[in-house]
Short mmCIF file of C-alpha atoms and ligand atoms in Angstrom, two decimals:
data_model
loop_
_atom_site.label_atom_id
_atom_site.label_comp_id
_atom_site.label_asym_id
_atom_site.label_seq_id
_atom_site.Cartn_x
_atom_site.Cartn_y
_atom_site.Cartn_z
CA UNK A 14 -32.24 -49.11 -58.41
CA UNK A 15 -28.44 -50.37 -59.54
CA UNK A 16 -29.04 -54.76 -58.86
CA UNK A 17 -25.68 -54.95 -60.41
CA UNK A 18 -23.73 -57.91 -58.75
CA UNK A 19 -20.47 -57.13 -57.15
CA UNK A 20 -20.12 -59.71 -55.10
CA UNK A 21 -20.58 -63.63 -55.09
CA UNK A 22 -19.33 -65.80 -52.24
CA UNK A 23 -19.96 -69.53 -50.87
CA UNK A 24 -19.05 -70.64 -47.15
CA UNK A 25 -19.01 -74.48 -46.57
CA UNK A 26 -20.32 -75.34 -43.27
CA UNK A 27 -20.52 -78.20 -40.95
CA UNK A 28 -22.25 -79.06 -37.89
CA UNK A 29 -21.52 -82.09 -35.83
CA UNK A 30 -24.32 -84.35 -34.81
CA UNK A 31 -24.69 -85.99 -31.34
CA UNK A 32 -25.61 -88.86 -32.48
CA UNK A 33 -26.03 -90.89 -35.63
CA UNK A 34 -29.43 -90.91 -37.75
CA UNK A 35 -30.35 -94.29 -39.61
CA UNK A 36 -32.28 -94.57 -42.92
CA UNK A 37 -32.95 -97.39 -45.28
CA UNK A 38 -29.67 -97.14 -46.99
CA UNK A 39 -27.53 -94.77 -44.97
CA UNK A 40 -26.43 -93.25 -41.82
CA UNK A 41 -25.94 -88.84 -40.95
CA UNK A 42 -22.84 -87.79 -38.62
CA UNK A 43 -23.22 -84.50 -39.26
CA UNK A 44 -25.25 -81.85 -41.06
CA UNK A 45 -23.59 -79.57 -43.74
CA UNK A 46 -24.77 -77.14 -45.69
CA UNK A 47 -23.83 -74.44 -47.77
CA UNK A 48 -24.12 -70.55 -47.06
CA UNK A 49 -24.10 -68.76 -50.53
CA UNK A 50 -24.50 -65.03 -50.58
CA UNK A 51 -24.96 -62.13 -54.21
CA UNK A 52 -24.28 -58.97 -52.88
CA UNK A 53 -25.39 -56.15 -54.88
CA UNK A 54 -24.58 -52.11 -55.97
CA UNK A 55 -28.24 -50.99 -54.47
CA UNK A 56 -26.71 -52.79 -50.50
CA UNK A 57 -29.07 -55.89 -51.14
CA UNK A 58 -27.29 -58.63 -49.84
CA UNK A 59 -28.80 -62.56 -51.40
CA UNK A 60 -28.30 -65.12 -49.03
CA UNK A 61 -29.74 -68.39 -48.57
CA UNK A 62 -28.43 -71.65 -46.73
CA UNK A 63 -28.95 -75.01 -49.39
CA UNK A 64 -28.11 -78.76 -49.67
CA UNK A 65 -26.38 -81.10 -47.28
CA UNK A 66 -23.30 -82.12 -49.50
CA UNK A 67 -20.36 -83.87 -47.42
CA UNK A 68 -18.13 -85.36 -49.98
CA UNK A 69 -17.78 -82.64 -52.75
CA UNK A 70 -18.83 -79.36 -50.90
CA UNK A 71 -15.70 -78.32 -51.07
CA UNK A 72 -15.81 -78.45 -55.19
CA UNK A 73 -19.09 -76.95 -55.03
CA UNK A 74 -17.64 -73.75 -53.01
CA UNK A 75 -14.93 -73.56 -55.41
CA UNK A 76 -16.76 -73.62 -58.64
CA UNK A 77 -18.82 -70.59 -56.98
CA UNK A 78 -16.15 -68.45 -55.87
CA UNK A 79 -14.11 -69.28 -58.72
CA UNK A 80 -15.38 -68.91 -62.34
CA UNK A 81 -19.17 -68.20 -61.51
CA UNK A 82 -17.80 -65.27 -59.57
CA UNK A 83 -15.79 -64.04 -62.66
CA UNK A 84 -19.15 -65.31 -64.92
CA UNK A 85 -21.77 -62.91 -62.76
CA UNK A 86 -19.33 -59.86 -61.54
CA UNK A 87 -21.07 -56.78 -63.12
CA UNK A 88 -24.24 -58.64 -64.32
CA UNK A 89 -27.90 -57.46 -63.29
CA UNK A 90 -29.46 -59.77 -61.00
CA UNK A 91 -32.56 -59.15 -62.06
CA UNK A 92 -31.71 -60.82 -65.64
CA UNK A 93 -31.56 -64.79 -63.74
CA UNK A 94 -32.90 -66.97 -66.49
CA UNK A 95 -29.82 -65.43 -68.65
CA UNK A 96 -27.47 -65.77 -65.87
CA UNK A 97 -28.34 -69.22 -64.84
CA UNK A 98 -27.63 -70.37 -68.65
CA UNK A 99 -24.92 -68.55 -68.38
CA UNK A 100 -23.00 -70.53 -65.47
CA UNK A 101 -24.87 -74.21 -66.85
CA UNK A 102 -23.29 -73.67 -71.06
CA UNK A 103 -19.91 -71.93 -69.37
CA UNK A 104 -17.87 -73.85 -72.19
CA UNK A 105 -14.70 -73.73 -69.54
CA UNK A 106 -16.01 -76.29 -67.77
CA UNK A 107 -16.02 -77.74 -70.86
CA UNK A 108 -14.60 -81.16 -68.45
CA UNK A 109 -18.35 -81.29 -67.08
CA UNK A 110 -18.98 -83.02 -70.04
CA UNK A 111 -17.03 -86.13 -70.62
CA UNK A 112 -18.53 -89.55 -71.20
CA UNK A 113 -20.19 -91.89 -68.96
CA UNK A 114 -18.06 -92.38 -65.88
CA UNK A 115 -18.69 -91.88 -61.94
CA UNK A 116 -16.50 -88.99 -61.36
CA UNK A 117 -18.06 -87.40 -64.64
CA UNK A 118 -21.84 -87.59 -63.09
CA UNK A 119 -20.40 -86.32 -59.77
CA UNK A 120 -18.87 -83.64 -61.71
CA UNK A 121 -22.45 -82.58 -62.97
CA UNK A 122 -23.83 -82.66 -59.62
CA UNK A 123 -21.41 -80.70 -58.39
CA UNK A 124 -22.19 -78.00 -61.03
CA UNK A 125 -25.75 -78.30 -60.78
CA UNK A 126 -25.69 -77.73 -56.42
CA UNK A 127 -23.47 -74.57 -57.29
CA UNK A 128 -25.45 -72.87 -60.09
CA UNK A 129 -28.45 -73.66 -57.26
CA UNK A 130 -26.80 -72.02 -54.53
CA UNK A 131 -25.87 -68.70 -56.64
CA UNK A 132 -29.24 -69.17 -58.39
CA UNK A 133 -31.49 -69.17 -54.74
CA UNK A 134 -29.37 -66.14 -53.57
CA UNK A 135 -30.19 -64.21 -56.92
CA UNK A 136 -34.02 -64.53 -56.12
CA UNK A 137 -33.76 -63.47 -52.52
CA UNK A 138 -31.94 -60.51 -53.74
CA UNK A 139 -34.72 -60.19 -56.74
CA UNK A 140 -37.09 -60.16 -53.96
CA UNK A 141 -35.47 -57.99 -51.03
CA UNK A 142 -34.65 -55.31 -54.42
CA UNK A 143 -38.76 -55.59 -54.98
CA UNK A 144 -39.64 -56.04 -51.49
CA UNK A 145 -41.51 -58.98 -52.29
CA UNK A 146 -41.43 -62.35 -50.78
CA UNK A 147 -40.17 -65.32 -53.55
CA UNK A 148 -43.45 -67.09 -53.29
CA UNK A 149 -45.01 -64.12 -54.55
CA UNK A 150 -42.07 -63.42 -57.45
CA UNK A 151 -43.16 -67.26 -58.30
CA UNK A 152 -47.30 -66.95 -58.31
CA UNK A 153 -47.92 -66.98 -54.64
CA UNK A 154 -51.45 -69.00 -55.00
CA UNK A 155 -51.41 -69.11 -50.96
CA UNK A 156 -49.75 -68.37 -48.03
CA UNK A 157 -49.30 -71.05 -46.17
CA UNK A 158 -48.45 -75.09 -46.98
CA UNK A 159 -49.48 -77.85 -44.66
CA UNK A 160 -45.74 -79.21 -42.99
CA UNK A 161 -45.09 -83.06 -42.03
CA UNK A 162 -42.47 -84.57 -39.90
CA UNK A 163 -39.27 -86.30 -41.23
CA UNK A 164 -38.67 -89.53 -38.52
CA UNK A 165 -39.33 -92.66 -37.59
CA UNK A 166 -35.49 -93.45 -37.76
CA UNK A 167 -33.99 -96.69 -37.05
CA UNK A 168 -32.48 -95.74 -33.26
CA UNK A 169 -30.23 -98.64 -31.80
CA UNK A 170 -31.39 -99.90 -28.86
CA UNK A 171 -34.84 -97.47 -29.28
CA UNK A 172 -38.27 -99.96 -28.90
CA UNK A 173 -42.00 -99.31 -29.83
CA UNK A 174 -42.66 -97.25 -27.23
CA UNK A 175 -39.97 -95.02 -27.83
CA UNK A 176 -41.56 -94.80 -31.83
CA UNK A 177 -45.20 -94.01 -30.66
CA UNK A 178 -43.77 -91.44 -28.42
CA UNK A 179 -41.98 -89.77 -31.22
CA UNK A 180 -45.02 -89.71 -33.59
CA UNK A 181 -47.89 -88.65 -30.87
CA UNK A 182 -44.98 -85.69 -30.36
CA UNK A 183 -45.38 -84.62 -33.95
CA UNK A 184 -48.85 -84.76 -33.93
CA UNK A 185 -49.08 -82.94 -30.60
CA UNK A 186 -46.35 -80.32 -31.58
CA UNK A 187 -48.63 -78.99 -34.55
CA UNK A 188 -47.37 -81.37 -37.05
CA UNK A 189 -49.64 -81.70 -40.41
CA UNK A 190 -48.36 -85.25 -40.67
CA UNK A 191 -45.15 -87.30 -41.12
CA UNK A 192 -42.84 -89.18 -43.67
CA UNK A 193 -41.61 -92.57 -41.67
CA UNK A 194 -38.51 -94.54 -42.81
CA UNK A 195 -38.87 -97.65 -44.06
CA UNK A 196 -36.75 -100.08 -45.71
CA UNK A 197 -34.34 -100.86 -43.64
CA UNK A 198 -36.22 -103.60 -42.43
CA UNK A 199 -38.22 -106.24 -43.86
CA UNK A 200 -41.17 -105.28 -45.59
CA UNK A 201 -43.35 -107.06 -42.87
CA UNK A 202 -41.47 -105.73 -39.84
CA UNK A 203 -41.67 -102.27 -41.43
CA UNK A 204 -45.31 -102.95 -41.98
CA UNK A 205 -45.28 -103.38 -39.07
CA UNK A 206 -43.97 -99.98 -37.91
CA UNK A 207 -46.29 -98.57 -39.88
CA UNK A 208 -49.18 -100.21 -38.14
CA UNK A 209 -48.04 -98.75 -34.85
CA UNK A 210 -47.52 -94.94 -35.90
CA UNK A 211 -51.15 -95.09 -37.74
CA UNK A 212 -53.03 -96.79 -34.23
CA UNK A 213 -50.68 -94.03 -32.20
CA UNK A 214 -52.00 -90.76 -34.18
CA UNK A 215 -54.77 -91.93 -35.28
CA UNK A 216 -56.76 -91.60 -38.30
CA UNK A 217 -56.71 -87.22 -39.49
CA UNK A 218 -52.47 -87.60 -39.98
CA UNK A 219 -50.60 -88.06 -42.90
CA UNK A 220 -48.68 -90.82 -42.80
CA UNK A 221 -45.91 -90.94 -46.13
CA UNK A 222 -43.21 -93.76 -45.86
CA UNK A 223 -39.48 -93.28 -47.54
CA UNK A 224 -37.54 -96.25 -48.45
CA UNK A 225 -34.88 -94.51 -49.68
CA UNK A 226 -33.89 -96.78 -52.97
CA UNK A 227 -33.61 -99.75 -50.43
CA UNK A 228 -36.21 -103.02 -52.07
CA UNK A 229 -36.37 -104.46 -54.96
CA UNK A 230 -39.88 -104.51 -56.61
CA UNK A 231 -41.24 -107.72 -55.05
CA UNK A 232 -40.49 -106.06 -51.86
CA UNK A 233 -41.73 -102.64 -52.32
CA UNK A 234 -44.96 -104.60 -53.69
CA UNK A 235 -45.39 -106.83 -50.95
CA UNK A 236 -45.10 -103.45 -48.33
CA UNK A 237 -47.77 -101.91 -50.47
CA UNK A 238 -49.83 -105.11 -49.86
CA UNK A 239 -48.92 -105.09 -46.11
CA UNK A 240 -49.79 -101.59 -45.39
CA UNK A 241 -53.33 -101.22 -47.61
CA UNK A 242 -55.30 -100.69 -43.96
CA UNK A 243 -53.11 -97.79 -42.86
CA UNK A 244 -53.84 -95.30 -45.13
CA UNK A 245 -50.34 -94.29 -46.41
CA UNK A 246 -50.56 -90.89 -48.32
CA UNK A 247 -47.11 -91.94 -50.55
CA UNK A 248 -44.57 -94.24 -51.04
CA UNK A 249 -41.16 -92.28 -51.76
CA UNK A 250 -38.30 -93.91 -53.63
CA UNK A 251 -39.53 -97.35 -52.81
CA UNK A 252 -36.69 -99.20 -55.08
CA UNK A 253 -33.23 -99.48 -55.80
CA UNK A 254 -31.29 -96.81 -57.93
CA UNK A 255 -30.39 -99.09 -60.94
CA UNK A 256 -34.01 -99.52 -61.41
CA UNK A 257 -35.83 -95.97 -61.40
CA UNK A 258 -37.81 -95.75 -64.86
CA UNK A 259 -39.30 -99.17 -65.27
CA UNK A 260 -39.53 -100.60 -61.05
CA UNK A 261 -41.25 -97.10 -60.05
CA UNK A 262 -43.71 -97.69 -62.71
CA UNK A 263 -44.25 -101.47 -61.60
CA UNK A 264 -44.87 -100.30 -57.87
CA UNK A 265 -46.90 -97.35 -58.69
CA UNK A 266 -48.84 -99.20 -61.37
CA UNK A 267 -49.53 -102.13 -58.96
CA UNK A 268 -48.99 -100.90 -55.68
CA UNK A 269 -52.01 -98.46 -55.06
CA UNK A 270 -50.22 -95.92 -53.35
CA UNK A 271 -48.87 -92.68 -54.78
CA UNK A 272 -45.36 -93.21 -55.53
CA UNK A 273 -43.14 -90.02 -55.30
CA UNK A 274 -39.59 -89.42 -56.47
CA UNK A 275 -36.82 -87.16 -57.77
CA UNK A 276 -34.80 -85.90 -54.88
CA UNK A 277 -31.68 -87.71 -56.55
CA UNK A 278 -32.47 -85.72 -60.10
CA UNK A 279 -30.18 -82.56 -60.58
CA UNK A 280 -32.19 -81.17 -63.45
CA UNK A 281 -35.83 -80.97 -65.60
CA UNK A 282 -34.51 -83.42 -68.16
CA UNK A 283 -34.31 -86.03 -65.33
CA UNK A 284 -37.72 -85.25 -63.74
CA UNK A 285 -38.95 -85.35 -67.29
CA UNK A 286 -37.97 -88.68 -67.66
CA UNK A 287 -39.95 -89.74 -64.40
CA UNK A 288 -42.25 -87.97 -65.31
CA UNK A 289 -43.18 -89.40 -69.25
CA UNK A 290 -42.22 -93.08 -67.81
CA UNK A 291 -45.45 -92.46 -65.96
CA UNK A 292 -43.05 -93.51 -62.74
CA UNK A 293 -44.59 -91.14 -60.48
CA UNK A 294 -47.04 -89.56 -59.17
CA UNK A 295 -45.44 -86.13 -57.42
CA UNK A 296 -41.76 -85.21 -57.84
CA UNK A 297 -40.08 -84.03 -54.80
CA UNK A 298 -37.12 -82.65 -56.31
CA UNK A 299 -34.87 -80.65 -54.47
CA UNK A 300 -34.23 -76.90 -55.47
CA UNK A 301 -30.68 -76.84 -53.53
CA UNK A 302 -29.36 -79.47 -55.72
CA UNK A 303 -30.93 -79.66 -59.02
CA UNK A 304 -29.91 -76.00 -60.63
CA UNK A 305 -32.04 -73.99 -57.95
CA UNK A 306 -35.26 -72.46 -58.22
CA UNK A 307 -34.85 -71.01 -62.37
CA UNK A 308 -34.52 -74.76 -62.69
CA UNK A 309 -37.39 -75.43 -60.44
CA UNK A 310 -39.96 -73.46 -62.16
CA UNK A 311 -39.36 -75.22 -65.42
CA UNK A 312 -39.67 -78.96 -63.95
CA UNK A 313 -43.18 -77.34 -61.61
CA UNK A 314 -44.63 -75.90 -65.11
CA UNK A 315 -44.16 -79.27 -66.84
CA UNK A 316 -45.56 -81.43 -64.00
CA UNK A 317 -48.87 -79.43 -63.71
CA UNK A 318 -50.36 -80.31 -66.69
CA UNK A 319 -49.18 -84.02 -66.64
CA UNK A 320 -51.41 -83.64 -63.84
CA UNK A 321 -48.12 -84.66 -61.45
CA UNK A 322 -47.73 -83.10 -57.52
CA UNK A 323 -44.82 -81.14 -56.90
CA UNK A 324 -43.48 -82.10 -53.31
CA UNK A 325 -39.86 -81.38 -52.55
CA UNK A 326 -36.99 -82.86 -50.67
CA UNK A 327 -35.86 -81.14 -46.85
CA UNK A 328 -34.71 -77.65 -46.81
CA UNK A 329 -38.16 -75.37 -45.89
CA UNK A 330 -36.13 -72.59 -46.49
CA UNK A 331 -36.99 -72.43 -49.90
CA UNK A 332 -39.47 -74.94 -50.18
CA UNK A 333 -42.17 -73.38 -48.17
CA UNK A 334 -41.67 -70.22 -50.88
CA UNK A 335 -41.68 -73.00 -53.60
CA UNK A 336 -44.72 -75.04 -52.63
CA UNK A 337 -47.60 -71.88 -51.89
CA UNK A 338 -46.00 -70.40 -55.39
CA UNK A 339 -48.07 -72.84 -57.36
CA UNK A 340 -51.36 -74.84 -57.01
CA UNK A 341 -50.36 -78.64 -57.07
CA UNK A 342 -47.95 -78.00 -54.32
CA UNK A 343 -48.10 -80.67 -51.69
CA UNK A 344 -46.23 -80.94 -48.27
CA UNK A 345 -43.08 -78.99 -46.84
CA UNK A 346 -40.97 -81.05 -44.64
CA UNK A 347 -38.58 -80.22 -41.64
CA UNK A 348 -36.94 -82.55 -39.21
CA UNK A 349 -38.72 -81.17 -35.86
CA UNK A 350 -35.74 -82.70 -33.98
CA UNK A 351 -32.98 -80.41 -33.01
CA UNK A 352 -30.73 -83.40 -32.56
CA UNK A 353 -31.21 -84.32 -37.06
CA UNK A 354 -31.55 -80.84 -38.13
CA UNK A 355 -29.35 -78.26 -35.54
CA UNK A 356 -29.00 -75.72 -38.45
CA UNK A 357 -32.76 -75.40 -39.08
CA UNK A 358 -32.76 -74.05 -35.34
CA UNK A 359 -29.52 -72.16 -35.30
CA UNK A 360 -28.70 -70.66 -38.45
CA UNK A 361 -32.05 -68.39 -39.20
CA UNK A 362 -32.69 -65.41 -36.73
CA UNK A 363 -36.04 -66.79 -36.40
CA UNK A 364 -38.28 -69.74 -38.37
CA UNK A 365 -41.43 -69.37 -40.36
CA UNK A 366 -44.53 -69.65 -38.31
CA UNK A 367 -46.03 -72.83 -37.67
CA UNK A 368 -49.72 -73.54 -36.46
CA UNK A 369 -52.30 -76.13 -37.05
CA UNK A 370 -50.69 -77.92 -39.40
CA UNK A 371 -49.33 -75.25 -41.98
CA UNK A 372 -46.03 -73.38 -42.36
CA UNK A 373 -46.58 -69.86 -43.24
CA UNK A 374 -44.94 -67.75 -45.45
CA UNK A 375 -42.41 -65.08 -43.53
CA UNK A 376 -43.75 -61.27 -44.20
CA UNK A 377 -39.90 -59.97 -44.72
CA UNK A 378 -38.71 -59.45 -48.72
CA UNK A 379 -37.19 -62.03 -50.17
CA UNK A 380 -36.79 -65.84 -48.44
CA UNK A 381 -37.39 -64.07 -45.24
CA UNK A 382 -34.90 -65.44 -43.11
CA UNK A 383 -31.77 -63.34 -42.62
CA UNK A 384 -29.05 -65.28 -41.17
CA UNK A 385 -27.37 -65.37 -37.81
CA UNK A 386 -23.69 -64.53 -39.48
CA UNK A 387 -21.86 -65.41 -35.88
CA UNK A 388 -23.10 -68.82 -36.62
CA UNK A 389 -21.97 -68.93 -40.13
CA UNK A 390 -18.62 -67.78 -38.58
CA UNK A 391 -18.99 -70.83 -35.90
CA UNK A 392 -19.62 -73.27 -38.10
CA UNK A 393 -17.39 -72.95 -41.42
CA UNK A 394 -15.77 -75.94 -42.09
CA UNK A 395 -12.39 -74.84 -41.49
CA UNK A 396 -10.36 -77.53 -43.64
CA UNK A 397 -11.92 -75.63 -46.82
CA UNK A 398 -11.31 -72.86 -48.68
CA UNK A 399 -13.37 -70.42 -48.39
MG1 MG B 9 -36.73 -89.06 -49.46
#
């Protein structure tokens, strides 16, 4: 078997939204993604769709078809832990490495979304060479993972009704449970919301809630307080960026609800940092942005025995392969609504199987979902280079 690379491309794609999705501190127009494909000598083509990066997706496709192209051109896929260090130490992006500034920090998150994307498509190919899915490459303790619902978005001119009819939906479409925005309200009008979705589905649902950096700590504290009857599995990112370490700790040490972070980490030495503040209780860092799943396996080895979950932010693609690798896996998460997530739908020839509650892992090698190409076509985001 010849897994020599010979070929390493990125396509940036974008799909237009229909309408505009509200969160506690932001607001989606469109979905993008990025389609990243290792070919190799043996005909296995690695391909996997990863991260929803607007503003530098085009630097991210150019770092991947530039230098990590010339980096991985003859290499054998199979050898991935020495590849990815190869692409993170590459001492011509020596520039990566500057002092404290904003475009610096972008800079590293734009490096750490491309070694992800080449570093996903090097498993799938690891696993359609073996003919073994990644969740077994990675431990494959189960099968299947129980999935939950990403809503509860703040809809203009959408009322209470319109929210229990959303949740009920999940619940009746199969739905383990949900993660409901919050914070873009006041923590007793969000409360509030929070009250409704419980009495609508009931007590056997999982109910998380994602403020998405937006209180401070009073506030987060006070929603704890609010929402003690409702039986909320996890609060997620409950307070502002500029206070991580020490206002995580406060709400998880005072709040009495699991607190879970680490989407906006892009690599183990941040999620260790979470992690020894004693600032959370499961990291849901996200494999398509912080150095892909090499990365991944490091931060999910050193959160078991710290005895901390491993959830992990959107894309199912990988996640559900992620999650049933190990035993303190939690919950994979999709957006259920074509409208938030078209790609989800569109770009996969078919999704993994869903039924009472769990996601189940796809019998074909690799990620197990080949890609519709005359939608990869459709949707490239023409103003880049390819
Ligand atoms: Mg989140």
């Amino acid at each position: 078997m010849n897994s020599k690379i010979v070929e390493v491309r990125a396509i940036p794609i974008e799909r237009k939204l229909d309408k505009v999705f509200r969160g506690g501190t932001y607001a989606i127009q469109s979905r993008y993604t990025l389609v990243t494909e290792v070919r190799l000598a043996n005909g296995v083509v690695g391909q996997v769709f990863g991260g929803d990066e607007e503003r530098y997706q085009k630097d991210v496709c150019g770092l991947i078809n530039g230098r990590f192209q010339e980096l991985l051109l003859g290499e054998d896929a199979m050898n991935v832990e020495r590849l990815w260090h190869r692409m993170f130490g590459d001492k011509k992006l020596g520039q990566m490495n500057r002092g404290i500034h904003v475009l610096d920090l972008a800079n590293r998150a734009i490096l750490m979304q491309a070694i992800a994307g080449v570093d996903i498509a090097l498993w799938d190919a690891i696993g359609k060479s073996m003919g073994t899915s990644v969740s077994k490459l990675l431990g494959g303790y189960r099968d299947k993972v129980p999935v939950i619902a990403i809503g509860g978005y703040y809809v203009r001119g959408a009322g209470e009704a319109d929210l229990r009819q959303e949740v009920v939906a999940y619940k009746e479409g199969g739905m383990y449970g949900m993660k409901l925005k919050v914070g873009g309200l006041t923590p007793a009008e969000d409360a509030d919301r929070v009250r409704l979705v419980r009495e609508a589905v009931g007590d056997d649902f999982v109910i998380a809630c994602d403020a998405n950096q937006a209180w401070t700590v009073s506030e987060a504290l006070e929603f704890c307080a609010r929402v003690k009857p409702y039986k909320v599995r996890w609060f997620e990112e409950p307070v502002q960026w500029y206070d991580q370490l020490q206002g995580l700790q406060l709400v998880r040490a005072q709040g009495g609800i699991p607190v879970v972070a680490g989407q906006g980490e892009i690599s183990a030495y941040g999620c260790r940092d979470l992690v020894t503040a004693h600032a959370v209780d499961a990291l849901n860092v996200d494999v398509t942005i912080a150095g892909g799943i090499t990365e991944w396996r490091r931060v999910a080895s050193m959160a078991g025995p710290m005895n901390i979950g491993m959830a992990h932010h959107e894309e199912p693609q990988v996640a559900l392969h992620l999650l049933t690798a190990i035993p303190h896996g939690l919950y994979v998460e999709i957006f259920p609504n074509p409208e938030r997530d078209p790609l989800w739908f569109e770009l996969p020839e078919k999704q993994p199987r869903i039924a009472g509650g769990y996601m189940h892992v796809p019998d074909a090698p690799g990620l197990g979902m080949p890609l519709r190409t005359e939608l990869i076509e459709q949707y490239r985001a023409n103003a880049l280079p390819a």
